[in-house]
Coordinates of C-alpha atoms and ligand atoms in Angstrom, one line a residue:
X163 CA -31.2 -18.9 -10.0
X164 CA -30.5 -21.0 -7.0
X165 CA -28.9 -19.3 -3.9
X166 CA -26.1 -21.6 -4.1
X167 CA -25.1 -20.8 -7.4
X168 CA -25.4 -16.9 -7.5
X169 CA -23.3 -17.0 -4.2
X170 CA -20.6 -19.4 -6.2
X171 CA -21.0 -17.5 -9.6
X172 CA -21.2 -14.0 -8.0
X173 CA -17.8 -14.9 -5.7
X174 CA -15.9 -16.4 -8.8
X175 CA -16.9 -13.2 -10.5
X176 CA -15.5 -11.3 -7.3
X177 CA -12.3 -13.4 -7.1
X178 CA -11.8 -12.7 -10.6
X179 CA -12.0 -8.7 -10.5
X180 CA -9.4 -9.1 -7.2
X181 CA -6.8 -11.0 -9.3
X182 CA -7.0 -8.7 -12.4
X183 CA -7.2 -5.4 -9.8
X184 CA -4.3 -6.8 -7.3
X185 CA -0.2 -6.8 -8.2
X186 CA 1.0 -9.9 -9.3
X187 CA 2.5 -12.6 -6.5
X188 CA 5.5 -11.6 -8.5
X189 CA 5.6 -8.3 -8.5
X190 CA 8.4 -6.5 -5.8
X191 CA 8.3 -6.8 -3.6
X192 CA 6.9 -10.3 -4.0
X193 CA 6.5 -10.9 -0.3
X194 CA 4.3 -8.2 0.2
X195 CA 1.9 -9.0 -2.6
X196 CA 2.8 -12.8 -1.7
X197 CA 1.0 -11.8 1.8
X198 CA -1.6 -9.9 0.4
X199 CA -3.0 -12.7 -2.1
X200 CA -2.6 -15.1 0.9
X201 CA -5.0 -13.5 3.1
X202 CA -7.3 -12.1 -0.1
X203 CA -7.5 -15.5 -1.3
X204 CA -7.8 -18.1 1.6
X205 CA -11.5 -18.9 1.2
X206 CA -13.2 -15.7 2.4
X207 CA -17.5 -16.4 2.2
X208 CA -17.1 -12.8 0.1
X209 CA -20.3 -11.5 1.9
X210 CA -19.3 -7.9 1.5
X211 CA -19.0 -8.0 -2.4
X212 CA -22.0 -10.4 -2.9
X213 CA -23.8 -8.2 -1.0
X214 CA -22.6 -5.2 -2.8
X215 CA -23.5 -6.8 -6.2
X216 CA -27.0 -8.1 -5.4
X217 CA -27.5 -4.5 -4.2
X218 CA -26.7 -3.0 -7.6
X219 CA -28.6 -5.7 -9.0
X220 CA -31.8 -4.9 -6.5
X221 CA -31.6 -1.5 -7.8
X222 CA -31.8 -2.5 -11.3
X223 CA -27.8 -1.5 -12.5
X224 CA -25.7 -3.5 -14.1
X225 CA -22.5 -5.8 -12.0
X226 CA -19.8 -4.1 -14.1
X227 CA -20.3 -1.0 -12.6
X228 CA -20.7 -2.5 -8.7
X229 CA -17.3 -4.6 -9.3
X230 CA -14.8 -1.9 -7.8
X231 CA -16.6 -0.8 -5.1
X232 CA -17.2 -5.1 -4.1
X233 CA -13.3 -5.5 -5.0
X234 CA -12.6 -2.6 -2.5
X235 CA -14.9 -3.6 0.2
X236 CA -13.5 -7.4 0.3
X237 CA -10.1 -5.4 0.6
X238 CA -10.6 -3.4 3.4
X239 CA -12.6 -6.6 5.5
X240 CA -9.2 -8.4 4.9
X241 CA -7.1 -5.2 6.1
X242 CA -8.8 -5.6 8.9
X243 CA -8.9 -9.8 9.7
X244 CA -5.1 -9.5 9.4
X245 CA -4.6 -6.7 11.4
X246 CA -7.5 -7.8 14.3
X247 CA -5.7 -11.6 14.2
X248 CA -2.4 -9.8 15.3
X249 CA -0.7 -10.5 18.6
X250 CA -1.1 -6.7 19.9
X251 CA -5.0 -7.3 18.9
X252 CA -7.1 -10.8 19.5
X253 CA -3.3 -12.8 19.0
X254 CA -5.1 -15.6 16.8
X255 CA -3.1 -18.1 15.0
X256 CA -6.4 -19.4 12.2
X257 CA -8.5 -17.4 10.0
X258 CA -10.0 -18.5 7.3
X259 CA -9.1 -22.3 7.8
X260 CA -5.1 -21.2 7.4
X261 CA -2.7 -20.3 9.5
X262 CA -2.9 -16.2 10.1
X263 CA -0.8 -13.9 8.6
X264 CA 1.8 -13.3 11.0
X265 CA 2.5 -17.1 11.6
X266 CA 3.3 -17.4 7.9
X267 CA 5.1 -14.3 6.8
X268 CA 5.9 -12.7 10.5
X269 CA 4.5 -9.4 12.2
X270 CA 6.1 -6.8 10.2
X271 CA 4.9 -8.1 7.0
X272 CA 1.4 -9.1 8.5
X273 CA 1.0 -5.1 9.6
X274 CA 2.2 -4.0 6.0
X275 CA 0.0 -6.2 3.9
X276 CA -3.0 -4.9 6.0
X277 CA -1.8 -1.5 5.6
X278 CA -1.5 -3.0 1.5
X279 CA -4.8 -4.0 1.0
X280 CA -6.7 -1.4 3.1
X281 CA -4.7 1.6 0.8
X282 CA -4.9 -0.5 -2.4
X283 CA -9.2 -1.1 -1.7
X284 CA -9.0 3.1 -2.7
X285 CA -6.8 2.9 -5.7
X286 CA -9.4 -0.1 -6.9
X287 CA -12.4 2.2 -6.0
X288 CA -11.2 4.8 -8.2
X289 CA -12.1 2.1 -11.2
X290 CA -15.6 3.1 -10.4
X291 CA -16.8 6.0 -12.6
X292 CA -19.9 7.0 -9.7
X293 CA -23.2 7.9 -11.0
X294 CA -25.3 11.2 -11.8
X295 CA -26.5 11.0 -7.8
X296 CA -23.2 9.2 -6.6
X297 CA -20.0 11.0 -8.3
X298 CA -16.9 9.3 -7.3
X299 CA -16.1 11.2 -4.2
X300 CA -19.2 10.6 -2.5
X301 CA -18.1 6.8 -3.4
X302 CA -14.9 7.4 -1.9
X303 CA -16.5 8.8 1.1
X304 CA -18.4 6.4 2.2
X305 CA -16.2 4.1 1.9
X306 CA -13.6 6.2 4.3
X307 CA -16.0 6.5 6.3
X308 CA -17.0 3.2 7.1
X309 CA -13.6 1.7 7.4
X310 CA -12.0 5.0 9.6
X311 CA -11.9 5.9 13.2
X312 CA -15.9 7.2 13.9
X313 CA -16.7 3.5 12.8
X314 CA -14.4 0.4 11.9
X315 CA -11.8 1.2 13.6
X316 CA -14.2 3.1 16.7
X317 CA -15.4 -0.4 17.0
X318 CA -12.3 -2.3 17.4
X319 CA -11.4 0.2 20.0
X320 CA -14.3 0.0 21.8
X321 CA -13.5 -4.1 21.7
X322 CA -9.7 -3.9 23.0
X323 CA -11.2 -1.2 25.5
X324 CA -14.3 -3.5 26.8
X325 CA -12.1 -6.9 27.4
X326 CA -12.2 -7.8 30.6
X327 CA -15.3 -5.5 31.6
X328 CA -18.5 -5.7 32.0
X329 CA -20.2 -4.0 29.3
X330 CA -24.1 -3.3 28.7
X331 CA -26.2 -4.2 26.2
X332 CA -26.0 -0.9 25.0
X333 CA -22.2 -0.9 24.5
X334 CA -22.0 -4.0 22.8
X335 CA -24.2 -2.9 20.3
X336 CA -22.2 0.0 20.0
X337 CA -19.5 -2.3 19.2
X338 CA -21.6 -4.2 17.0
X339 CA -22.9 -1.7 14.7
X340 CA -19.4 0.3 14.4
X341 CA -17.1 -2.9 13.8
X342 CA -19.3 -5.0 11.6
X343 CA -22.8 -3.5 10.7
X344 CA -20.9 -0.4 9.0
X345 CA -18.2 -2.1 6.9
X346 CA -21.6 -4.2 5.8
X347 CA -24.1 -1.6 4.8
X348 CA -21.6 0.3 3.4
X349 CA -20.7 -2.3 0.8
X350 CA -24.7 -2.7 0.1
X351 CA -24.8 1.1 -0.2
X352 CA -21.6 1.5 -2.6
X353 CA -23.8 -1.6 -4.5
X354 CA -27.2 0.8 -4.4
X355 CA -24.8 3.5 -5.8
X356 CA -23.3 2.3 -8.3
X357 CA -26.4 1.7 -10.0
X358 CA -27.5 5.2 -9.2
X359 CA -30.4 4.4 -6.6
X360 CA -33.4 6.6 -5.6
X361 CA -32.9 8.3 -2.0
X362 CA -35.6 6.2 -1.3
X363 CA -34.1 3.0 -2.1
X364 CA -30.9 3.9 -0.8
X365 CA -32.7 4.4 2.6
X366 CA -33.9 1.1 2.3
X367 CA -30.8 -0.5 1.7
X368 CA -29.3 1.1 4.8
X369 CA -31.9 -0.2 7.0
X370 CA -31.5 -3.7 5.4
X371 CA -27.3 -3.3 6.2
X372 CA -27.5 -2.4 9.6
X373 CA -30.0 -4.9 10.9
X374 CA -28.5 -7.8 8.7
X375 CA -24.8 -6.5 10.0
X376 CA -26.4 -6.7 13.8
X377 CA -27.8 -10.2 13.0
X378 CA -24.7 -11.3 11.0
X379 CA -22.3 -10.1 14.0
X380 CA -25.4 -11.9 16.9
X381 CA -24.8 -15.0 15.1
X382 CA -21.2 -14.7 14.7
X383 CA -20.9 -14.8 19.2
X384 CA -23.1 -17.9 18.9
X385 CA -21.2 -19.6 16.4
X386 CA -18.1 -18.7 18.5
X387 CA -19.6 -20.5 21.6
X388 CA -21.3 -23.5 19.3
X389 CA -19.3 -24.6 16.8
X390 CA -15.9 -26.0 16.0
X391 CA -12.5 -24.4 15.0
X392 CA -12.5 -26.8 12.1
X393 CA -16.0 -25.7 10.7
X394 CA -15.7 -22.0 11.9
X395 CA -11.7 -22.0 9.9
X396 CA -10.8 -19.8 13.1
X397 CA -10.1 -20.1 16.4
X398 CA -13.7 -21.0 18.5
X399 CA -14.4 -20.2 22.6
X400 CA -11.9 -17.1 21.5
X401 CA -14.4 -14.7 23.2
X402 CA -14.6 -16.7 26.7
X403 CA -11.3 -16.9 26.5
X404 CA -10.8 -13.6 26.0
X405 CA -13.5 -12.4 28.7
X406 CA -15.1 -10.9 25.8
X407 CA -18.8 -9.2 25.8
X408 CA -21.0 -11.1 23.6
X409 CA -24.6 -11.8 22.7
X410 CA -24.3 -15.3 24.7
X411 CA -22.7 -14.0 27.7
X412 CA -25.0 -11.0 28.3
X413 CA -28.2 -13.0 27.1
X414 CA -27.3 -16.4 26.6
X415 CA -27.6 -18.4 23.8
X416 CA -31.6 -18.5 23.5
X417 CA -32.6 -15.6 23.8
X418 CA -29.3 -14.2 21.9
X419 CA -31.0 -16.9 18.9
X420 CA -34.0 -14.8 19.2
X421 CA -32.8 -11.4 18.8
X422 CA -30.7 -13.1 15.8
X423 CA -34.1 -13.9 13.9
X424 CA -35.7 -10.5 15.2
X425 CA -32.7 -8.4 13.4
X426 CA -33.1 -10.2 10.4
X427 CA -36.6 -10.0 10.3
X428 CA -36.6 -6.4 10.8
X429 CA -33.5 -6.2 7.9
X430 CA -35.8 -8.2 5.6
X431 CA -38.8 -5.9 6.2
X432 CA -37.1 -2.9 5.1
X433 CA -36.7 -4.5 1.5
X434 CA -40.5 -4.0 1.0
X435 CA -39.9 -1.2 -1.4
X436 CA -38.3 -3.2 -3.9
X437 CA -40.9 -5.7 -4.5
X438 CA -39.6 -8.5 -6.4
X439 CA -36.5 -7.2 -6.9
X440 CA -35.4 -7.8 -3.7
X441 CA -35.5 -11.7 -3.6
X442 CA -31.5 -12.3 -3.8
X443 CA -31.3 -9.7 -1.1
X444 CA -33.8 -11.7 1.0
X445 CA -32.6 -15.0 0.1
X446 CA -29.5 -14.0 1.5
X447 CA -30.8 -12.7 4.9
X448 CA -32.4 -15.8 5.4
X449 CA -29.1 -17.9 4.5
X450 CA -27.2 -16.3 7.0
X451 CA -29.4 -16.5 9.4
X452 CA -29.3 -20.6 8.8
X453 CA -25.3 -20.4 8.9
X454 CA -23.2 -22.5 10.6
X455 CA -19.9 -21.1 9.8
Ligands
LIG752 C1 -9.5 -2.2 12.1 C2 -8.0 -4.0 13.0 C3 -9.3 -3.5 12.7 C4 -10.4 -4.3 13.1 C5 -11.7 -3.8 12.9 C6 -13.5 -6.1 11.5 C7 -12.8 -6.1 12.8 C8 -12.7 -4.8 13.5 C9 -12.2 -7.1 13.3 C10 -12.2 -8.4 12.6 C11 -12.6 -9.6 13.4 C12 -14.1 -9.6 13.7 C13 -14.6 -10.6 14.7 C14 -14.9 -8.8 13.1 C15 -16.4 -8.8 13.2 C16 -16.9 -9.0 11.9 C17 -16.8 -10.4 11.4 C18 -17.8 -11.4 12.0 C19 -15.9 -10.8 10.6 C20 -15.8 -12.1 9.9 O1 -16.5 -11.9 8.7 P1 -16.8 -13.1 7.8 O2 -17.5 -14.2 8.6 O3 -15.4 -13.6 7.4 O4 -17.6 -12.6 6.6 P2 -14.9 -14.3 6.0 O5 -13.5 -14.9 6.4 O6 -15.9 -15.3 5.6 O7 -14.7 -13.2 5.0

């Protein structure tokens, strides 16, 4: 199958599992779950879960059994797009080619959805019935872990902290690797999981999520500095603005394209293991590398 058409037929399946897993617009408190659907379904690239899925897939499982853990991921990266868009946090008014949470449905409701989505991502989880090597809890673990205060949220911390100040490479990888590289190689590991992967393989999948999460957030500074509002769907020159440390401004945009292609090099090479097997995986890498949004 063409790229393009597992990404599309993989996210359709994604968007599906959300709408069948998430309270109706309806339900009460409609505004809440009004908010929540907003956010969950304003045109996300559903990275996390595609990755989560192709992962499974790699592995040789089944989607079915990958689809909570890629429902709960896509939750908890949404938890944390509304909450970091907040005027207490980055104070951005786009995401996603909308206007942000808290401009539609005001702050309170903006922190409550966030708070919403990143409690309902564990009551979806628990849909998942884990694996002879991967029982639920260890699921449910990682997934904790990722998104809590020694990674995600470390990260974002680290980012609120470093504003203003100059930081060294060192730090902003730090900042890297906790506030997007986890989030990402978790959902590729919760994919390996699911289908019960080999320690070996599971290995190999972490070393794949943290240099493609690297690469992915590398390229994500560039875009900031090189492309539109309009094609980014958020706000661009956000980071300059906000004295940020970045790729460009430490390295500059050359050699910060560079490092891009060394990452995802080095997250390509660690799928040697799986042979063939790993050609969605790879075709992936190399896709978002080429991204301009
Ligand atoms: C816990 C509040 C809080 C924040 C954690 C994830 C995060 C830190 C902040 C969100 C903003 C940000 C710049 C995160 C870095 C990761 C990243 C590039 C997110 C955007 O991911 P995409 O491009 O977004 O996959 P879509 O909208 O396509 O899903």
């Amino acid at each position: 199958m063409k790229l393009k058409d597992y990404l599309t037929q993989r996210s359709a399946l994604v968007d599906r599992a959300l709408d069948a897993f998430l309270p109706k617009a309806a339900t009460k408190p409609a505004t809440m779950h009004k908010a929540m659907r907003y956010s969950l379904f304003a045109g996300g690239k559903r990275l996390r879960p595609v990755l989560c899925l192709a992962a499974a897939e790699a592995c040789g499982g089944a989607l079915e059994p990958a689809i909570p853990a890629a429902c709960a991921v896509e939750c908890i990266h949404t938890y944390s797009l509304i909450h970091d868009d907040l005027p207490c946090m980055d104070d951005d008014d786009l995401r996603r080619g909308r206007p942000t949470s808290h401009k539609v449905f005001g702050e309170g409701i903006a922190v409550l959805a966030g708070d919403a989505l990143l409690t309902v991502a564990f009551e979806i989880l628990t849909a998942a019935k884990g694996t002879a090597r991967y029982p639920l809890p260890t699921l449910i673990k990682e997934l904790a872990y990722a998104a809590g205060s020694r990674q995600l949220i470390a990260g974002q911390v680290a980012d609120l902290e470093g504003e203003g100040q100059k930081l060294s490479l060192r730090e902003l990888k730090f900042i890297h690797e906790a506030k997007t590289a986890a989030l990402l190689t978790a959902s590729i590991r919760l994919g390996g999981m699911s289908a019960n992967a080999t320690p070996a393989k599971l290995e190999a999948l972490t070393a794949f999520g943290r240099n493609l999460g690297l690469a992915f957030q590398v390229i994500d500074d560039i875009l900031d500095v090189t492309q539109t509002s309009e094609k980014l769907g958020k706000s661009a020159g956000k980071d300059v603005a906000a004295q940020k440390a970045t790729y460009p401004a430490l390295l500059g945009l050359e050699k910060s394209r560079n490092e891009a292609r060394r990452l995802t090099a080095a997250s390509l090479a660690a799928l040697k293991p799986f042979g063939k097997h790993g050609e969605t995986l790879r075709a992936i890498g190399d896709f978002l590398l080429q991204r301009e949004y």
